[in-house]
Amino acid sequence: MKLLSDYCLTELYEILADFPKFRAKQVFDAIIQAKDYADSNLPKDMVDKLKSEYILKPIEILKVLTSKDGTKKYLLKLYDNNIVECVFLTQDYGNTICMSTQVGCRMGCKFCASTLNGRVRDLTAGEMLSTIAVVNADNGKRTERNFSNIVLMGSGEPFDNYENVVKWLELITAEQGFNVSERNISLSTCGLVDKIYDFAKLNFNITLCISLHATTDEKRKEIMPIANRYSIAEIVKALKAYIKENKRRVVFEYCLIKGVNDSEEDINRLKEITKGLLSHVNVICLNPNGGSLKATTKQEALDFVNKLNKVGVSATLRRSQGSDIEGACGMLRAKTLKEKE
Ligand code: SAH
């Protein structure tokens, strides 16, 4: 069986060539409004024909946790019963959806709960679109867009699911669909250098974020296995190529871990790494996931940011939302899987 949500409108025109053209748009609308065949208003003969080959079914909401600050964390059930997370963040400048790109993750970063049980499978482009659709429908009128930004910072490594993510970008930005502006999409990667070069050529106007989290390769290898494959220097070189093509500022994510990456030397090395690079450093307070890594205090994180600013590095502390509801990457899914054992 195939998912109708995996196709763009042009492809739907071809698949539905036997039917009047407006039916393809109706199918596309049904996907975006998180409807199934029964709710879609499609004629019975068409549904009967499609049903044998294609699935039109919204992703199921298993559980919603609402934080004191309004952040909502969703546990979603895919068609094969796999579970992914998605977060809806309400902000003054518009709502943001934080989305997963894989079931689990195989990158093995020490601080991240998404990777605890490894990678189960990739999400298809349609599943990612349907994730947005179901969370959108749950936060207002399903016929309207109730968010403005999307960040690919949930579970999974977007560049480890490259083709589906690129296809999803086409689907989510489609004018006849959610019509999300590329500028309102951020993609976070742990730094798969080859893919950064490939992606640069596609010229998407999205914000590319790099999970840096350490300022030397040695230290980075301790917390992020991907550092054994690509050095920080190689990442920076790839980012230069990316900026040359896209003229877009890149963002370094830097999760502060007490005694690991929060020293004065780290500040100086961050200055060197970002020298001459159109970039911003997003400092994040670690959300401890039960391992040995400890968080700094908020004040220590603010001091770190101030020191970066003093030496001329553009940096801010990311506002932490939803920490009372297992807000960070993969935490809720990991907890749910554990409860099931
Ligand atoms: N695989 C991609 C995207 C997912 S992780 C990547 O590595 O960038 C996206 C971000 O989630 C990480 O950069 C980190 O900033 C944040 N994150 C993950 N686990 C966290 C934790 N325990 N505390 C705080 N932030 C965390």
Short mmCIF file of C-alpha atoms and ligand atoms in Angstrom, two decimals:
data_model
loop_
_atom_site.label_atom_id
_atom_site.label_comp_id
_atom_site.label_asym_id
_atom_site.label_seq_id
_atom_site.Cartn_x
_atom_site.Cartn_y
_atom_site.Cartn_z
CA MET A 1 0.00 0.00 0.00
CA LYS A 2 1.11 3.50 -0.77
CA LEU A 3 0.40 6.73 1.06
CA LEU A 4 -1.43 9.41 -0.92
CA SER A 5 0.31 11.95 1.30
CA ASP A 6 3.64 11.04 -0.30
CA TYR A 7 2.68 12.73 -3.56
CA CYS A 8 2.72 16.36 -4.61
CA LEU A 9 -0.25 17.79 -6.47
CA THR A 10 1.36 17.31 -9.89
CA GLU A 11 1.86 13.62 -9.11
CA LEU A 12 -1.71 13.34 -7.83
CA TYR A 13 -2.96 14.72 -11.16
CA GLU A 14 -1.22 11.77 -12.83
CA ILE A 15 -2.39 9.16 -10.35
CA LEU A 16 -5.96 10.45 -10.64
CA ALA A 17 -5.88 11.08 -14.37
CA ASP A 18 -9.15 9.13 -14.84
CA PHE A 19 -11.03 11.63 -12.67
CA PRO A 20 -11.84 15.32 -13.07
CA LYS A 21 -8.83 17.48 -12.23
CA PHE A 22 -10.35 19.11 -9.15
CA ARG A 23 -10.46 15.71 -7.44
CA ALA A 24 -6.66 15.71 -7.06
CA LYS A 25 -6.84 19.02 -5.22
CA GLN A 26 -9.61 17.57 -3.06
CA VAL A 27 -7.31 14.68 -2.11
CA PHE A 28 -4.46 17.08 -1.37
CA ASP A 29 -6.82 19.17 0.81
CA ALA A 30 -7.95 16.04 2.66
CA ILE A 31 -4.32 15.16 3.46
CA ILE A 32 -3.55 18.65 4.71
CA GLN A 33 -6.75 18.82 6.75
CA ALA A 34 -5.97 15.44 8.34
CA LYS A 35 -9.05 13.72 6.90
CA ASP A 36 -9.59 10.11 5.85
CA TYR A 37 -11.60 8.72 2.93
CA ALA A 38 -14.85 8.92 4.88
CA ASP A 39 -14.41 12.65 5.65
CA SER A 40 -13.00 13.57 2.28
CA ASN A 41 -16.25 14.06 0.31
CA LEU A 42 -14.77 12.03 -2.54
CA PRO A 43 -17.29 10.04 -4.62
CA LYS A 44 -17.74 6.39 -3.70
CA ASP A 45 -16.50 4.93 -7.00
CA MET A 46 -13.30 6.92 -6.67
CA VAL A 47 -12.75 5.88 -3.05
CA ASP A 48 -13.38 2.22 -3.94
CA LYS A 49 -10.80 2.38 -6.69
CA LEU A 50 -8.19 4.22 -4.65
CA LYS A 51 -8.63 2.17 -1.49
CA SER A 52 -7.15 -0.99 -2.98
CA GLU A 53 -3.84 0.74 -3.62
CA TYR A 54 -3.57 3.88 -1.53
CA ILE A 55 -3.95 4.87 2.11
CA LEU A 56 -5.66 8.17 2.98
CA LYS A 57 -5.63 8.25 6.74
CA PRO A 58 -4.49 10.85 9.24
CA ILE A 59 -1.83 10.00 11.75
CA GLU A 60 -3.33 9.18 15.12
CA ILE A 61 -2.81 11.28 18.24
CA LEU A 62 -1.99 8.83 21.04
CA LYS A 63 -1.35 11.32 23.79
CA VAL A 64 -0.97 15.06 24.33
CA LEU A 65 0.88 16.57 27.26
CA THR A 66 0.40 20.28 27.89
CA SER A 67 3.06 22.20 29.74
CA LYS A 68 2.52 25.05 32.18
CA ASP A 69 3.91 27.38 29.51
CA GLY A 70 1.39 26.17 26.90
CA THR A 71 3.81 23.94 25.00
CA LYS A 72 2.11 20.76 23.81
CA LYS A 73 3.92 17.53 23.28
CA TYR A 74 2.28 14.96 21.01
CA LEU A 75 2.85 11.26 20.84
CA LEU A 76 1.72 10.18 17.39
CA LYS A 77 1.03 6.70 16.05
CA LEU A 78 2.07 5.96 12.49
CA TYR A 79 0.30 3.48 10.17
CA ASP A 80 2.55 0.63 11.30
CA ASN A 81 2.08 1.47 15.02
CA ASN A 82 5.48 3.09 15.36
CA ILE A 83 5.49 6.10 17.62
CA VAL A 84 6.97 9.55 16.96
CA GLU A 85 6.91 12.82 18.84
CA CYS A 86 5.99 16.30 17.77
CA VAL A 87 5.93 19.52 19.78
CA PHE A 88 3.66 22.56 19.34
CA LEU A 89 5.17 25.71 20.81
CA THR A 90 3.13 28.86 21.23
CA GLN A 91 5.13 32.04 20.85
CA ASP A 92 4.41 35.75 20.48
CA TYR A 93 5.73 35.80 16.92
CA GLY A 94 3.71 32.78 15.80
CA ASN A 95 3.47 29.13 16.68
CA THR A 96 6.21 26.66 15.92
CA ILE A 97 5.96 22.94 15.25
CA CYS A 98 8.98 20.81 16.10
CA MET A 99 8.90 17.66 14.04
CA SER A 100 10.60 14.25 13.91
CA THR A 101 12.14 12.90 10.72
CA GLN A 102 12.87 9.33 11.80
CA VAL A 103 11.50 6.80 14.25
CA GLY A 104 14.40 6.87 16.71
CA CYS A 105 17.87 7.86 15.56
CA ARG A 106 21.19 6.13 14.96
CA MET A 107 23.53 9.05 15.59
CA GLY A 108 24.19 8.08 19.21
CA CYS A 109 24.63 11.56 20.74
CA LYS A 110 25.16 11.11 24.48
CA PHE A 111 22.80 13.85 25.66
CA CYS A 112 19.89 12.95 23.41
CA ALA A 113 17.05 10.57 24.33
CA SER A 114 15.98 10.00 20.69
CA THR A 115 18.87 7.71 20.06
CA LEU A 116 18.50 5.48 23.14
CA ASN A 117 16.76 2.69 21.21
CA GLY A 118 18.49 3.28 17.88
CA ARG A 119 16.82 3.99 14.57
CA VAL A 120 13.73 1.98 13.66
CA ARG A 121 12.96 3.54 10.26
CA ASP A 122 12.75 6.74 8.27
CA LEU A 123 9.56 8.75 8.02
CA THR A 124 8.27 9.19 4.49
CA ALA A 125 7.66 12.70 3.15
CA GLY A 126 3.91 12.09 3.46
CA GLU A 127 4.18 10.98 7.07
CA MET A 128 6.03 14.18 7.89
CA LEU A 129 3.38 16.19 6.08
CA SER A 130 0.64 14.29 7.95
CA THR A 131 2.39 14.96 11.26
CA ILE A 132 2.07 18.67 10.58
CA ALA A 133 -1.52 18.21 9.39
CA VAL A 134 -2.76 16.43 12.50
CA VAL A 135 -1.04 18.81 14.91
CA ASN A 136 -2.31 21.80 12.90
CA ALA A 137 -5.88 20.45 13.05
CA ASP A 138 -5.61 20.00 16.80
CA ASN A 139 -4.69 23.64 17.32
CA GLY A 140 -7.41 25.55 15.51
CA LYS A 141 -9.46 25.30 12.35
CA ARG A 142 -8.21 22.47 10.17
CA THR A 143 -8.84 24.55 7.06
CA GLU A 144 -6.41 27.21 8.26
CA ARG A 145 -2.72 27.22 9.03
CA ASN A 146 -2.32 27.56 12.78
CA PHE A 147 1.47 27.82 12.89
CA SER A 148 4.10 29.85 11.15
CA ASN A 149 7.36 28.04 11.77
CA ILE A 150 8.59 24.48 11.53
CA VAL A 151 11.82 23.19 13.01
CA LEU A 152 13.24 19.79 12.12
CA MET A 153 14.62 19.32 15.60
CA GLY A 154 12.58 16.40 16.84
CA SER A 155 13.80 12.82 16.79
CA GLY A 156 15.98 11.68 13.95
CA GLU A 157 18.72 13.08 11.78
CA PRO A 158 17.13 14.89 8.79
CA PHE A 159 20.19 14.37 6.58
CA ASP A 160 20.13 10.64 7.36
CA ASN A 161 16.69 10.68 5.68
CA TYR A 162 17.77 13.12 3.00
CA GLU A 163 15.51 12.29 0.04
CA ASN A 164 12.30 12.17 2.06
CA VAL A 165 13.13 15.42 3.82
CA VAL A 166 13.79 17.17 0.52
CA LYS A 167 10.51 15.83 -0.87
CA TRP A 168 8.73 16.98 2.30
CA LEU A 169 10.15 20.48 1.79
CA GLU A 170 8.47 20.48 -1.61
CA LEU A 171 5.15 19.34 -0.08
CA ILE A 172 5.09 21.69 2.90
CA THR A 173 5.98 24.78 0.88
CA ALA A 174 3.47 24.01 -1.91
CA GLU A 175 1.32 27.06 -2.59
CA GLN A 176 -1.85 24.95 -2.83
CA GLY A 177 -1.05 23.35 0.53
CA PHE A 178 0.28 24.78 3.78
CA ASN A 179 2.32 27.24 1.76
CA VAL A 180 4.94 27.58 4.51
CA SER A 181 7.65 30.05 3.62
CA GLU A 182 11.08 28.43 3.30
CA ARG A 183 12.41 31.18 5.55
CA ASN A 184 10.21 29.88 8.36
CA ILE A 185 11.72 26.40 8.29
CA SER A 186 14.84 25.37 10.23
CA LEU A 187 16.64 22.11 9.64
CA SER A 188 19.01 20.86 12.31
CA THR A 189 21.78 18.39 11.52
CA CYS A 190 24.57 16.87 13.57
CA GLY A 191 26.77 17.68 10.61
CA LEU A 192 26.64 15.12 7.78
CA VAL A 193 29.13 17.04 5.65
CA ASP A 194 28.46 15.32 2.31
CA LYS A 195 24.78 16.12 2.62
CA ILE A 196 25.47 19.76 3.51
CA TYR A 197 27.23 20.09 0.14
CA ASP A 198 24.37 18.33 -1.68
CA PHE A 199 21.74 20.42 0.08
CA ALA A 200 23.58 23.68 -0.66
CA LYS A 201 23.05 23.05 -4.37
CA LEU A 202 19.26 22.83 -3.97
CA ASN A 203 19.10 26.46 -2.89
CA PHE A 204 16.34 26.22 -0.34
CA ASN A 205 15.98 29.42 1.66
CA ILE A 206 15.66 27.57 4.93
CA THR A 207 17.80 28.08 8.05
CA LEU A 208 20.45 25.42 8.42
CA CYS A 209 21.33 24.62 12.04
CA ILE A 210 24.35 22.59 13.10
CA SER A 211 24.47 20.71 16.37
CA LEU A 212 28.02 21.59 17.37
CA HIS A 213 28.00 21.05 21.15
CA ALA A 214 31.81 20.97 21.48
CA THR A 215 34.69 23.12 20.31
CA THR A 216 37.37 20.46 19.77
CA ASP A 217 37.09 17.25 17.77
CA GLU A 218 38.39 15.32 20.76
CA LYS A 219 35.60 16.55 23.03
CA ARG A 220 33.01 16.28 20.31
CA LYS A 221 33.89 12.61 19.78
CA GLU A 222 33.11 11.99 23.45
CA ILE A 223 29.53 13.18 23.11
CA MET A 224 28.75 12.84 19.38
CA PRO A 225 29.94 9.72 17.51
CA ILE A 226 29.51 11.51 14.15
CA ALA A 227 32.63 13.50 15.08
CA ASN A 228 34.66 10.36 14.32
CA ARG A 229 33.59 10.74 10.70
CA TYR A 230 33.70 14.51 10.17
CA SER A 231 35.88 17.11 11.86
CA ILE A 232 34.70 20.55 12.93
CA ALA A 233 37.02 22.02 10.25
CA GLU A 234 35.26 19.95 7.58
CA ILE A 235 31.87 21.11 8.83
CA VAL A 236 32.94 24.75 8.76
CA LYS A 237 34.29 24.33 5.22
CA ALA A 238 30.97 22.83 4.10
CA LEU A 239 29.07 25.66 5.80
CA LYS A 240 31.17 28.21 3.91
CA ALA A 241 30.15 26.52 0.66
CA TYR A 242 26.53 26.51 1.83
CA ILE A 243 26.56 30.22 2.71
CA LYS A 244 28.22 31.04 -0.62
CA GLU A 245 25.31 29.38 -2.46
CA ASN A 246 22.43 30.41 -0.21
CA LYS A 247 23.57 33.67 1.40
CA ARG A 248 21.77 32.50 4.53
CA ARG A 249 23.06 32.79 8.08
CA VAL A 250 23.71 29.39 9.66
CA VAL A 251 23.00 28.61 13.30
CA PHE A 252 25.25 26.63 15.64
CA GLU A 253 23.40 24.85 18.41
CA TYR A 254 25.44 24.55 21.54
CA CYS A 255 23.98 22.57 24.38
CA LEU A 256 25.81 23.60 27.54
CA ILE A 257 26.97 20.65 29.62
CA LYS A 258 28.54 21.33 32.99
CA GLY A 259 32.28 20.75 33.05
CA VAL A 260 32.27 19.39 29.49
CA ASN A 261 31.93 22.31 27.08
CA ASP A 262 31.44 25.41 29.25
CA SER A 263 35.01 26.68 29.82
CA GLU A 264 36.74 29.96 28.94
CA GLU A 265 38.72 28.05 26.29
CA ASP A 266 35.44 26.97 24.73
CA ILE A 267 34.47 30.62 24.37
CA ASN A 268 37.74 31.42 22.61
CA ARG A 269 37.46 28.41 20.35
CA LEU A 270 33.86 29.28 19.46
CA LYS A 271 35.18 32.67 18.43
CA GLU A 272 37.75 30.99 16.16
CA ILE A 273 35.22 28.53 14.69
CA THR A 274 32.73 31.27 13.82
CA LYS A 275 35.32 33.78 12.58
CA GLY A 276 34.30 35.21 9.21
CA LEU A 277 31.27 32.92 9.09
CA LEU A 278 27.76 34.36 8.67
CA SER A 279 26.46 32.62 11.78
CA HIS A 280 24.75 32.75 15.14
CA VAL A 281 25.26 30.57 18.20
CA ASN A 282 22.16 29.28 19.92
CA VAL A 283 23.12 28.27 23.44
CA ILE A 284 20.79 25.71 25.01
CA CYS A 285 20.55 24.52 28.60
CA LEU A 286 20.87 20.75 28.69
CA ASN A 287 17.69 18.94 29.59
CA PRO A 288 19.29 16.04 31.51
CA ASN A 289 17.97 12.69 30.32
CA GLY A 290 19.04 10.62 33.26
CA GLY A 291 22.59 9.98 32.02
CA SER A 292 25.82 11.21 33.57
CA LEU A 293 25.78 14.61 31.84
CA LYS A 294 24.82 17.56 34.02
CA ALA A 295 23.19 20.85 33.10
CA THR A 296 24.61 24.26 33.95
CA THR A 297 22.39 26.73 35.79
CA LYS A 298 20.48 29.26 33.73
CA GLN A 299 22.71 32.00 35.17
CA GLU A 300 25.85 30.14 34.08
CA ALA A 301 24.36 29.78 30.61
CA LEU A 302 23.55 33.51 30.49
CA ASP A 303 27.11 34.31 31.59
CA PHE A 304 28.45 32.06 28.83
CA VAL A 305 26.32 33.89 26.27
CA ASN A 306 27.43 37.30 27.57
CA LYS A 307 31.08 36.29 27.32
CA LEU A 308 30.54 35.13 23.75
CA ASN A 309 28.93 38.46 22.90
CA LYS A 310 31.84 40.31 24.52
CA VAL A 311 34.35 38.61 22.23
CA GLY A 312 32.17 39.45 19.23
CA VAL A 313 30.30 36.18 18.74
CA SER A 314 26.61 36.58 17.92
CA ALA A 315 24.88 34.36 20.47
CA THR A 316 21.67 34.05 22.46
CA LEU A 317 20.28 31.66 25.04
CA ARG A 318 17.44 29.63 23.61
CA ARG A 319 14.27 29.93 25.64
CA SER A 320 13.58 26.51 27.05
CA GLN A 321 9.95 25.42 26.78
CA GLY A 322 8.15 22.34 27.95
CA SER A 323 10.82 20.96 30.27
CA ASP A 324 8.06 19.74 32.63
CA ILE A 325 6.63 17.50 29.91
CA GLU A 326 9.72 15.61 28.73
CA GLY A 327 10.23 18.43 26.24
CA ALA A 328 13.59 17.51 24.73
CA CYS A 329 14.17 15.26 21.80
CA GLY A 330 12.84 11.73 22.18
CA MET A 331 12.27 11.88 25.92
CA LEU A 332 8.56 11.14 25.91
CA ARG A 333 8.85 8.37 23.34
CA ALA A 334 11.69 6.76 25.30
CA LYS A 335 9.62 6.93 28.47
CA THR A 336 6.55 5.47 26.76
CA LEU A 337 8.53 2.59 25.24
CA LYS A 338 9.98 1.85 28.66
CA GLU A 339 6.55 1.80 30.28
CA LYS A 340 5.41 -0.72 27.67
CA GLU A 341 8.23 -3.16 28.45
N1 SAH B 1 19.67 15.10 14.53
C1 SAH B 1 19.52 16.51 14.40
C2 SAH B 1 18.19 17.03 14.86
C3 SAH B 1 17.65 16.55 16.17
S1 SAH B 1 18.36 17.13 17.66
C4 SAH B 1 20.65 17.23 15.10
O1 SAH B 1 21.49 16.56 15.68
O2 SAH B 1 20.74 18.43 15.01
C5 SAH B 1 18.13 18.80 17.62
C6 SAH B 1 18.60 19.52 18.85
O3 SAH B 1 17.88 19.05 20.00
C7 SAH B 1 20.04 19.35 19.26
O4 SAH B 1 20.92 20.17 18.61
C8 SAH B 1 19.96 19.80 20.66
O5 SAH B 1 20.10 21.18 20.61
C9 SAH B 1 18.57 19.47 21.12
N2 SAH B 1 18.61 18.47 22.17
C10 SAH B 1 18.64 17.13 22.08
N3 SAH B 1 18.69 16.57 23.29
C11 SAH B 1 18.69 17.57 24.18
C12 SAH B 1 18.72 17.63 25.60
N4 SAH B 1 18.80 16.53 26.34
N5 SAH B 1 18.70 18.85 26.17
C13 SAH B 1 18.63 19.98 25.43
N6 SAH B 1 18.59 19.99 24.09
C14 SAH B 1 18.62 18.80 23.47
#
